[in-house]
Amino acid sequence: MKKLIITSVLAIMPFFTFAQQAFDKFENQEGIDGVIINEKLIDVLGGLKLTGAAQEAEGYLKKVKSFESFRVFSTSDKKHAREMRNTVEGYLKKHPMDELMTVKEEGTLIKIYMVNGATASEIKELIVFTNNEKDNETMLVSFIGNIDLASEQVNSK
């Protein structure tokens, strides 16, 4: 029985880690700019005591639970843009997400996809893909973790 459980866990583990691996290839590619924020930075920021105007950010930091990664990749190279689009399309075929919004205006296409967490107010995974044919700019934003939009009120002044 133990072997069956261990084998089952090992068999499904790639499905949980695929989201990070799918976009890893963009991290060190020439021609693709990127910003990658990992869970360790959020842990560090969560321990800071903020004062003054920065206190507003505390509410946002508390909303982030089990944060894994936040990645932004952008390129103006057509080859890399096509590769990003194909990677996102392939990812969505293997891991269906809810399409929240599509905007197409003046040569710019913006698509936003999401996976809910345990409740409707929780975001477990978010992908934003933009492609501007006019300016030849493509951007991919990937968030993996858990943001509870309803957890605490965020004070804004």
GROMACS .gro file of N, CA, C and O in nm, residues 12-132:
model
  484
   12ILE      N    1   0.187   1.222  -0.995
   12ILE     CA    2   0.113   1.347  -1.013
   12ILE      C    3   0.195   1.472  -0.982
   12ILE      O    4   0.156   1.582  -1.018
   13MET      N    5   0.311   1.457  -0.922
   13MET     CA    6   0.394   1.571  -0.886
   13MET      C    7   0.429   1.662  -1.005
   13MET      O    8   0.425   1.784  -0.992
   14PRO      N    9   0.462   1.609  -1.122
   14PRO     CA   10   0.493   1.697  -1.235
   14PRO      C   11   0.380   1.792  -1.272
   14PRO      O   12   0.405   1.900  -1.323
   15PHE      N   13   0.255   1.753  -1.247
   15PHE     CA   14   0.144   1.841  -1.281
   15PHE      C   15   0.144   1.967  -1.194
   15PHE      O   16   0.100   2.071  -1.236
   16PHE      N   17   0.192   1.957  -1.071
   16PHE     CA   18   0.197   2.072  -0.983
   16PHE      C   19   0.316   2.162  -1.012
   16PHE      O   20   0.311   2.280  -0.986
   17THR      N   21   0.424   2.108  -1.062
   17THR     CA   22   0.543   2.187  -1.087
   17THR      C   23   0.554   2.232  -1.232
   17THR      O   24   0.640   2.312  -1.265
   18PHE      N   25   0.466   2.186  -1.319
   18PHE     CA   26   0.476   2.219  -1.461
   18PHE      C   27   0.461   2.368  -1.486
   18PHE      O   28   0.526   2.423  -1.575
   19ALA      N   29   0.377   2.436  -1.411
   19ALA     CA   30   0.352   2.578  -1.435
   19ALA      C   31   0.480   2.658  -1.428
   19ALA      O   32   0.503   2.746  -1.510
   20GLN      N   33   0.564   2.629  -1.331
   20GLN     CA   34   0.690   2.701  -1.322
   20GLN      C   35   0.782   2.658  -1.434
   20GLN      O   36   0.849   2.741  -1.495
   21GLN      N   37   0.787   2.532  -1.464
   21GLN     CA   38   0.879   2.482  -1.566
   21GLN      C   39   0.841   2.527  -1.706
   21GLN      O   40   0.928   2.545  -1.790
   22ALA      N   41   0.715   2.549  -1.732
   22ALA     CA   42   0.672   2.586  -1.866
   22ALA      C   43   0.735   2.717  -1.912
   22ALA      O   44   0.767   2.732  -2.030
   23PHE      N   45   0.754   2.810  -1.822
   23PHE     CA   46   0.805   2.941  -1.859
   23PHE      C   47   0.951   2.961  -1.819
   23PHE      O   48   1.007   3.068  -1.844
   24ASP      N   49   1.014   2.859  -1.761
   24ASP     CA   50   1.156   2.867  -1.723
   24ASP      C   51   1.245   2.900  -1.841
   24ASP      O   52   1.346   2.969  -1.825
   25LYS      N   53   1.212   2.852  -1.958
   25LYS     CA   54   1.299   2.869  -2.074
   25LYS      C   55   1.317   3.015  -2.114
   25LYS      O   56   1.410   3.049  -2.184
   26PHE      N   57   1.230   3.103  -2.067
   26PHE     CA   58   1.242   3.245  -2.102
   26PHE      C   59   1.337   3.321  -2.009
   26PHE      O   60   1.373   3.434  -2.038
   27GLU      N   61   1.377   3.259  -1.899
   27GLU     CA   62   1.458   3.329  -1.799
   27GLU      C   63   1.592   3.378  -1.851
   27GLU      O   64   1.633   3.488  -1.821
   28ASN      N   65   1.664   3.298  -1.925
   28ASN     CA   66   1.800   3.333  -1.965
   28ASN      C   67   1.818   3.345  -2.115
   28ASN      O   68   1.929   3.331  -2.165
   29GLN      N   69   1.710   3.372  -2.186
   29GLN     CA   70   1.720   3.383  -2.331
   29GLN      C   71   1.758   3.526  -2.371
   29GLN      O   72   1.701   3.623  -2.321
   30GLU      N   73   1.855   3.535  -2.461
   30GLU     CA   74   1.894   3.664  -2.517
   30GLU      C   75   1.776   3.718  -2.596
   30GLU      O   76   1.711   3.645  -2.672
   31GLY      N   77   1.743   3.845  -2.576
   31GLY     CA   78   1.631   3.905  -2.648
   31GLY      C   79   1.501   3.905  -2.569
   31GLY      O   80   1.401   3.958  -2.616
   32ILE      N   81   1.502   3.843  -2.451
   32ILE     CA   82   1.384   3.843  -2.364
   32ILE      C   83   1.424   3.907  -2.231
   32ILE      O   84   1.516   3.861  -2.164
   33ASP      N   85   1.354   4.015  -2.196
   33ASP     CA   86   1.376   4.080  -2.067
   33ASP      C   87   1.285   4.015  -1.964
   33ASP      O   88   1.173   3.972  -1.998
   34GLY      N   89   1.331   4.005  -1.841
   34GLY     CA   90   1.249   3.939  -1.740
   34GLY      C   91   1.269   3.991  -1.600
   34GLY      O   92   1.376   4.041  -1.565
   35VAL      N   93   1.163   3.981  -1.523
   35VAL     CA   94   1.165   4.009  -1.379
   35VAL      C   95   1.105   3.886  -1.313
   35VAL      O   96   0.994   3.845  -1.348
   36ILE      N   97   1.178   3.830  -1.218
   36ILE     CA   98   1.132   3.710  -1.150
   36ILE      C   99   1.137   3.736  -1.000
   36ILE      O  100   1.243   3.770  -0.946
   37ILE      N  101   1.022   3.721  -0.935
   37ILE     CA  102   1.015   3.738  -0.790
   37ILE      C  103   0.973   3.604  -0.732
   37ILE      O  104   0.868   3.551  -0.768
   38ASN      N  105   1.055   3.551  -0.644
   38ASN     CA  106   1.027   3.422  -0.583
   38ASN      C  107   0.972   3.439  -0.442
   38ASN      O  108   0.979   3.547  -0.383
   39GLU      N  109   0.924   3.329  -0.387
   39GLU     CA  110   0.857   3.332  -0.256
   39GLU      C  111   0.947   3.383  -0.144
   39GLU      O  112   0.900   3.442  -0.048
   40LYS      N  113   1.077   3.366  -0.156
   40LYS     CA  114   1.169   3.413  -0.051
   40LYS      C  115   1.162   3.564  -0.033
   40LYS      O  116   1.170   3.614   0.078
   41LEU      N  117   1.148   3.639  -0.144
   41LEU     CA  118   1.138   3.784  -0.134
   41LEU      C  119   1.011   3.825  -0.059
   41LEU      O  120   1.015   3.914   0.026
   42ILE      N  121   0.901   3.758  -0.085
   42ILE     CA  122   0.776   3.789  -0.015
   42ILE      C  123   0.792   3.757   0.134
   42ILE      O  124   0.743   3.832   0.219
   43ASP      N  125   0.860   3.646   0.166
   43ASP     CA  126   0.886   3.613   0.306
   43ASP      C  127   0.965   3.724   0.374
   43ASP      O  128   0.935   3.765   0.487
   44VAL      N  129   1.067   3.775   0.306
   44VAL     CA  130   1.149   3.882   0.361
   44VAL      C  131   1.065   4.008   0.379
   44VAL      O  132   1.068   4.072   0.485
   45LEU      N  133   0.990   4.044   0.276
   45LEU     CA  134   0.907   4.164   0.284
   45LEU      C  135   0.799   4.151   0.390
   45LEU      O  136   0.762   4.249   0.454
   46GLY      N  137   0.747   4.031   0.409
   46GLY     CA  138   0.643   4.008   0.509
   46GLY      C  139   0.693   4.032   0.651
   46GLY      O  140   0.615   4.064   0.740
   47GLY      N  141   0.822   4.020   0.673
   47GLY     CA  142   0.880   4.042   0.806
   47GLY      C  143   0.916   4.186   0.834
   47GLY      O  144   0.950   4.221   0.947
   48LEU      N  145   0.907   4.272   0.734
   48LEU     CA  146   0.942   4.412   0.753
   48LEU      C  147   0.830   4.487   0.822
   48LEU      O  148   0.712   4.463   0.798
   49LYS      N  149   0.867   4.581   0.908
   49LYS     CA  150   0.769   4.672   0.968
   49LYS      C  151   0.769   4.799   0.885
   49LYS      O  152   0.871   4.866   0.874
   50LEU      N  153   0.658   4.829   0.824
   50LEU     CA  154   0.649   4.946   0.738
   50LEU      C  155   0.589   5.062   0.814
   50LEU      O  156   0.501   5.045   0.897
   51THR      N  157   0.637   5.182   0.782
   51THR     CA  158   0.587   5.303   0.847
   51THR      C  159   0.549   5.405   0.741
   51THR      O  160   0.588   5.394   0.625
   52GLY      N  161   0.475   5.505   0.784
   52GLY     CA  162   0.437   5.613   0.693
   52GLY      C  163   0.350   5.566   0.579
   52GLY      O  164   0.265   5.478   0.593
   53ALA      N  165   0.376   5.623   0.461
   53ALA     CA  166   0.297   5.592   0.343
   53ALA      C  167   0.313   5.446   0.300
   53ALA      O  168   0.225   5.388   0.238
   54ALA      N  169   0.426   5.384   0.336
   54ALA     CA  170   0.451   5.245   0.298
   54ALA      C  171   0.361   5.147   0.372
   54ALA      O  172   0.350   5.032   0.332
   55GLN      N  173   0.295   5.192   0.480
   55GLN     CA  174   0.208   5.103   0.556
   55GLN      C  175   0.093   5.050   0.471
   55GLN      O  176   0.041   4.943   0.499
   56GLU      N  177   0.056   5.123   0.369
   56GLU     CA  178  -0.052   5.077   0.280
   56GLU      C  179  -0.016   4.944   0.215
   56GLU      O  180  -0.103   4.862   0.188
   57ALA      N  181   0.112   4.922   0.188
   57ALA     CA  182   0.156   4.799   0.123
   57ALA      C  183   0.143   4.678   0.215
   57ALA      O  184   0.133   4.566   0.167
   58GLU      N  185   0.141   4.699   0.346
   58GLU     CA  186   0.128   4.588   0.441
   58GLU      C  187   0.003   4.506   0.416
   58GLU      O  188   0.005   4.384   0.421
   59GLY      N  189  -0.108   4.574   0.389
   59GLY     CA  190  -0.233   4.504   0.362
   59GLY      C  191  -0.223   4.413   0.241
   59GLY      O  192  -0.275   4.303   0.241
   60TYR      N  193  -0.154   4.459   0.138
   60TYR     CA  194  -0.136   4.378   0.018
   60TYR      C  195  -0.047   4.258   0.046
   60TYR      O  196  -0.074   4.147  -0.002
   61LEU      N  197   0.060   4.278   0.123
   61LEU     CA  198   0.150   4.168   0.155
   61LEU      C  199   0.078   4.059   0.235
   61LEU      O  200   0.105   3.941   0.218
   62LYS      N  201  -0.014   4.099   0.321
   62LYS     CA  202  -0.087   4.001   0.402
   62LYS      C  203  -0.187   3.921   0.318
   62LYS      O  204  -0.227   3.812   0.358
   63LYS      N  205  -0.226   3.974   0.204
   63LYS     CA  206  -0.320   3.904   0.117
   63LYS      C  207  -0.255   3.787   0.043
   63LYS      O  208  -0.323   3.699  -0.006
   64VAL      N  209  -0.124   3.790   0.032
   64VAL     CA  210  -0.054   3.687  -0.044
   64VAL      C  211  -0.024   3.569   0.047
   64VAL      O  212   0.049   3.579   0.143
   65LYS      N  213  -0.085   3.455   0.014
   65LYS     CA  214  -0.062   3.332   0.091
   65LYS      C  215   0.003   3.231  -0.002
   65LYS      O  216  -0.027   3.225  -0.119
   66SER      N  217   0.088   3.150   0.051
   66SER     CA  218   0.156   3.043  -0.024
   66SER      C  219   0.203   3.091  -0.161
   66SER      O  220   0.182   3.026  -0.263
   67PHE      N  221   0.265   3.208  -0.162
   67PHE     CA  222   0.319   3.267  -0.284
   67PHE      C  223   0.432   3.180  -0.337
   67PHE      O  224   0.518   3.136  -0.262
   68GLU      N  225   0.434   3.152  -0.466
   68GLU     CA  226   0.542   3.074  -0.526
   68GLU      C  227   0.627   3.157  -0.620
   68GLU      O  228   0.748   3.158  -0.607
   69SER      N  229   0.564   3.222  -0.716
   69SER     CA  230   0.644   3.302  -0.808
   69SER      C  231   0.560   3.405  -0.882
   69SER      O  232   0.439   3.389  -0.899
   70PHE      N  233   0.628   3.510  -0.923
   70PHE     CA  234   0.571   3.614  -1.006
   70PHE      C  235   0.675   3.643  -1.113
   70PHE      O  236   0.789   3.676  -1.081
   71ARG      N  237   0.637   3.625  -1.239
   71ARG     CA  238   0.732   3.642  -1.349
   71ARG      C  239   0.674   3.732  -1.456
   71ARG      O  240   0.556   3.720  -1.490
   72VAL      N  241   0.760   3.818  -1.508
   72VAL     CA  242   0.722   3.904  -1.619
   72VAL      C  243   0.831   3.890  -1.725
   72VAL      O  244   0.949   3.911  -1.695
   73PHE      N  245   0.791   3.854  -1.846
   73PHE     CA  246   0.885   3.841  -1.957
   73PHE      C  247   0.834   3.930  -2.071
   73PHE      O  248   0.714   3.932  -2.099
   74SER      N  249   0.926   4.002  -2.134
   74SER     CA  250   0.886   4.084  -2.247
   74SER      C  251   0.992   4.076  -2.357
   74SER      O  252   1.109   4.053  -2.329
   75THR      N  253   0.946   4.096  -2.479
   75THR     CA  254   1.036   4.091  -2.594
   75THR      C  255   0.978   4.175  -2.707
   75THR      O  256   0.857   4.196  -2.715
   76SER      N  257   1.066   4.220  -2.793
   76SER     CA  258   1.023   4.286  -2.916
   76SER      C  259   1.071   4.206  -3.037
   76SER      O  260   1.057   4.250  -3.150
   77ASP      N  261   1.126   4.089  -3.012
   77ASP     CA  262   1.174   3.999  -3.117
   77ASP      C  263   1.059   3.908  -3.161
   77ASP      O  264   0.996   3.841  -3.079
   78LYS      N  265   1.031   3.906  -3.291
   78LYS     CA  266   0.917   3.829  -3.343
   78LYS      C  267   0.928   3.680  -3.315
   78LYS      O  268   0.830   3.614  -3.283
   79LYS      N  269   1.049   3.626  -3.325
   79LYS     CA  270   1.070   3.483  -3.300
   79LYS      C  271   1.037   3.449  -3.154
   79LYS      O  272   0.965   3.352  -3.127
   80HIS      N  273   1.086   3.530  -3.060
   80HIS     CA  274   1.058   3.505  -2.919
   80HIS      C  275   0.910   3.529  -2.887
   80HIS      O  276   0.853   3.458  -2.804
   81ALA      N  277   0.850   3.628  -2.952
   81ALA     CA  278   0.708   3.655  -2.931
   81ALA      C  279   0.624   3.535  -2.973
   81ALA      O  280   0.531   3.494  -2.902
   82ARG      N  281   0.659   3.476  -3.086
   82ARG     CA  282   0.587   3.358  -3.135
   82ARG      C  283   0.608   3.241  -3.038
   82ARG      O  284   0.514   3.167  -3.007
   83GLU      N  285   0.730   3.227  -2.987
   83GLU     CA  286   0.760   3.120  -2.891
   83GLU      C  287   0.679   3.138  -2.761
   83GLU      O  288   0.626   3.042  -2.707
   84MET      N  289   0.670   3.262  -2.714
   84MET     CA  290   0.590   3.290  -2.593
   84MET      C  291   0.443   3.255  -2.616
   84MET      O  292   0.381   3.190  -2.533
   85ARG      N  293   0.390   3.299  -2.731
   85ARG     CA  294   0.249   3.271  -2.761
   85ARG      C  295   0.224   3.121  -2.769
   85ARG      O  296   0.128   3.069  -2.712
   86ASN      N  297   0.313   3.048  -2.837
   86ASN     CA  298   0.297   2.903  -2.849
   86ASN      C  299   0.308   2.833  -2.713
   86ASN      O  300   0.237   2.737  -2.687
   87THR      N  301   0.398   2.882  -2.629
   87THR     CA  302   0.414   2.823  -2.495
   87THR      C  303   0.289   2.845  -2.411
   87THR      O  304   0.241   2.753  -2.344
   88VAL      N  305   0.234   2.966  -2.416
   88VAL     CA  306   0.111   2.995  -2.342
   88VAL      C  307  -0.004   2.909  -2.395
   88VAL      O  308  -0.078   2.848  -2.316
   89GLU      N  309  -0.019   2.901  -2.525
   89GLU     CA  310  -0.126   2.819  -2.584
   89GLU      C  311  -0.111   2.672  -2.546
   89GLU      O  312  -0.208   2.605  -2.511
   90GLY      N  313   0.012   2.620  -2.549
   90GLY     CA  314   0.037   2.482  -2.510
   90GLY      C  315   0.008   2.458  -2.363
   90GLY      O  316  -0.049   2.355  -2.324
   91TYR      N  317   0.047   2.555  -2.280
   91TYR     CA  318   0.021   2.544  -2.137
   91TYR      C  319  -0.129   2.540  -2.110
   91TYR      O  320  -0.176   2.460  -2.029
   92LEU      N  321  -0.204   2.627  -2.178
   92LEU     CA  322  -0.349   2.632  -2.156
   92LEU      C  323  -0.420   2.506  -2.205
   92LEU      O  324  -0.524   2.470  -2.151
   93LYS      N  325  -0.364   2.439  -2.305
   93LYS     CA  326  -0.424   2.313  -2.351
   93LYS      C  327  -0.406   2.204  -2.246
   93LYS      O  328  -0.495   2.122  -2.224
   94LYS      N  329  -0.290   2.203  -2.181
   94LYS     CA  330  -0.262   2.100  -2.080
   94LYS      C  331  -0.321   2.135  -1.944
   94LYS      O  332  -0.351   2.047  -1.865
   95HIS      N  333  -0.334   2.264  -1.916
   95HIS     CA  334  -0.384   2.312  -1.787
   95HIS      C  335  -0.492   2.417  -1.811
   95HIS      O  336  -0.462   2.537  -1.807
   96PRO      N  337  -0.614   2.374  -1.838
   96PRO     CA  338  -0.720   2.471  -1.869
   96PRO      C  339  -0.739   2.574  -1.757
   96PRO      O  340  -0.737   2.541  -1.639
   97MET      N  341  -0.753   2.698  -1.798
   97MET     CA  342  -0.777   2.809  -1.706
   97MET      C  343  -0.900   2.884  -1.754
   97MET      O  344  -0.936   2.876  -1.872
   98ASP      N  345  -0.963   2.959  -1.664
   98ASP     CA  346  -1.076   3.042  -1.702
   98ASP      C  347  -1.023   3.167  -1.771
   98ASP      O  348  -0.932   3.233  -1.720
   99GLU      N  349  -1.078   3.197  -1.887
   99GLU     CA  350  -1.040   3.321  -1.956
   99GLU      C  351  -1.124   3.433  -1.897
   99GLU      O  352  -1.247   3.434  -1.910
  100LEU      N  353  -1.060   3.525  -1.829
  100LEU     CA  354  -1.132   3.635  -1.764
  100LEU      C  355  -1.167   3.746  -1.862
  100LEU      O  356  -1.274   3.804  -1.854
  101MET      N  357  -1.071   3.776  -1.950
  101MET     CA  358  -1.093   3.891  -2.035
  101MET      C  359  -1.005   3.883  -2.159
  101MET      O  360  -0.893   3.835  -2.153
  102THR      N  361  -1.058   3.933  -2.268
  102THR     CA  362  -0.982   3.951  -2.391
  102THR      C  363  -1.010   4.092  -2.440
  102THR      O  364  -1.125   4.133  -2.449
  103VAL      N  365  -0.903   4.164  -2.469
  103VAL     CA  366  -0.916   4.299  -2.524
  103VAL      C  367  -0.835   4.303  -2.652
  103VAL      O  368  -0.718   4.262  -2.654
  104LYS      N  369  -0.897   4.353  -2.758
  104LYS     CA  370  -0.825   4.372  -2.884
  104LYS      C  371  -0.857   4.513  -2.930
  104LYS      O  372  -0.972   4.546  -2.959
  105GLU      N  373  -0.751   4.594  -2.932
  105GLU     CA  374  -0.771   4.734  -2.967
  105GLU      C  375  -0.646   4.789  -3.032
  105GLU      O  376  -0.535   4.778  -2.978
  106GLU      N  377  -0.661   4.846  -3.149
  106GLU     CA  378  -0.552   4.912  -3.222
  106GLU      C  379  -0.426   4.826  -3.231
  106GLU      O  380  -0.316   4.871  -3.203
  107GLY      N  381  -0.443   4.701  -3.267
  107GLY     CA  382  -0.328   4.613  -3.287
  107GLY      C  383  -0.275   4.548  -3.161
  107GLY      O  384  -0.176   4.475  -3.165
  108THR      N  385  -0.337   4.575  -3.047
  108THR     CA  386  -0.293   4.515  -2.920
  108THR      C  387  -0.394   4.411  -2.876
  108THR      O  388  -0.515   4.437  -2.873
  109LEU      N  389  -0.344   4.294  -2.841
  109LEU     CA  390  -0.426   4.186  -2.789
  109LEU      C  391  -0.385   4.159  -2.645
  109LEU      O  392  -0.266   4.141  -2.617
  110ILE      N  393  -0.480   4.159  -2.554
  110ILE     CA  394  -0.455   4.130  -2.413
  110ILE      C  395  -0.548   4.018  -2.372
  110ILE      O  396  -0.669   4.027  -2.393
  111LYS      N  397  -0.492   3.912  -2.315
  111LYS     CA  398  -0.572   3.800  -2.266
  111LYS      C  399  -0.533   3.773  -2.122
  111LYS      O  400  -0.414   3.767  -2.089
  112ILE      N  401  -0.634   3.752  -2.037
  112ILE     CA  402  -0.611   3.726  -1.895
  112ILE      C  403  -0.680   3.595  -1.860
  112ILE      O  404  -0.799   3.577  -1.886
  113TYR      N  405  -0.602   3.504  -1.800
  113TYR     CA  406  -0.650   3.373  -1.760
  113TYR      C  407  -0.627   3.354  -1.610
  113TYR      O  408  -0.530   3.406  -1.555
  114MET      N  409  -0.713   3.275  -1.546
  114MET     CA  410  -0.703   3.257  -1.402
  114MET      C  411  -0.752   3.119  -1.359
  114MET      O  412  -0.839   3.061  -1.423
  115VAL      N  413  -0.694   3.073  -1.248
  115VAL     CA  414  -0.744   2.955  -1.178
  115VAL      C  415  -0.781   3.002  -1.038
  115VAL      O  416  -0.699   3.063  -0.969
  116ASN      N  417  -0.906   2.976  -0.998
  116ASN     CA  418  -0.950   3.012  -0.863
  116ASN      C  419  -0.888   2.921  -0.760
  116ASN      O  420  -0.856   2.805  -0.789
  117GLY      N  421  -0.878   2.973  -0.638
  117GLY     CA  422  -0.836   2.891  -0.525
  117GLY      C  423  -0.957   2.821  -0.466
  117GLY      O  424  -1.053   2.786  -0.536
  118ALA      N  425  -0.955   2.804  -0.333
  118ALA     CA  426  -1.063   2.734  -0.265
  118ALA      C  427  -1.195   2.810  -0.271
  118ALA      O  428  -1.302   2.751  -0.269
  119THR      N  429  -1.189   2.943  -0.281
  119THR     CA  430  -1.310   3.024  -0.290
  119THR      C  431  -1.302   3.112  -0.413
  119THR      O  432  -1.196   3.127  -0.474
  120ALA      N  433  -1.414   3.173  -0.447
  120ALA     CA  434  -1.419   3.259  -0.565
  120ALA      C  435  -1.333   3.384  -0.550
  120ALA      O  436  -1.293   3.444  -0.650
  121SER      N  437  -1.301   3.422  -0.428
  121SER     CA  438  -1.220   3.543  -0.406
  121SER      C  439  -1.070   3.513  -0.402
  121SER      O  440  -0.990   3.603  -0.383
  122GLU      N  441  -1.034   3.388  -0.421
  122GLU     CA  442  -0.892   3.352  -0.419
  122GLU      C  443  -0.842   3.325  -0.561
  122GLU      O  444  -0.908   3.257  -0.638
  123ILE      N  445  -0.726   3.380  -0.591
  123ILE     CA  446  -0.660   3.355  -0.718
  123ILE      C  447  -0.541   3.265  -0.690
  123ILE      O  448  -0.453   3.299  -0.613
  124LYS      N  449  -0.542   3.148  -0.754
  124LYS     CA  450  -0.434   3.049  -0.735
  124LYS      C  451  -0.327   3.066  -0.842
  124LYS      O  452  -0.209   3.046  -0.817
  125GLU      N  453  -0.370   3.099  -0.962
  125GLU     CA  454  -0.276   3.118  -1.073
  125GLU      C  455  -0.336   3.219  -1.169
  125GLU      O  456  -0.456   3.222  -1.192
  126LEU      N  457  -0.248   3.304  -1.223
  126LEU     CA  458  -0.292   3.409  -1.314
  126LEU      C  459  -0.190   3.422  -1.426
  126LEU      O  460  -0.070   3.422  -1.402
  127ILE      N  461  -0.240   3.431  -1.549
  127ILE     CA  462  -0.154   3.455  -1.665
  127ILE      C  463  -0.212   3.571  -1.743
  127ILE      O  464  -0.332   3.574  -1.772
  128VAL      N  465  -0.127   3.668  -1.774
  128VAL     CA  466  -0.164   3.780  -1.860
  128VAL      C  467  -0.070   3.775  -1.980
  128VAL      O  468   0.052   3.773  -1.964
  129PHE      N  469  -0.128   3.771  -2.099
  129PHE     CA  470  -0.047   3.769  -2.221
  129PHE      C  471  -0.088   3.886  -2.307
  129PHE      O  472  -0.207   3.904  -2.336
  130THR      N  473   0.008   3.968  -2.346
  130THR     CA  474  -0.020   4.082  -2.433
  130THR      C  475   0.069   4.075  -2.556
  130THR      O  476   0.184   4.035  -2.547
  131ASN      N  477   0.011   4.115  -2.668
  131ASN     CA  478   0.086   4.120  -2.792
  131ASN      C  479   0.044   4.245  -2.867
  131ASN      O  480  -0.073   4.261  -2.900
  132ASN      N  481   0.140   4.334  -2.891
  132ASN     CA  482   0.114   4.457  -2.965
  132ASN      C  483   0.184   4.446  -3.099
  132ASN      O  484   0.306   4.462  -3.106
   0.00000   0.00000   0.00000
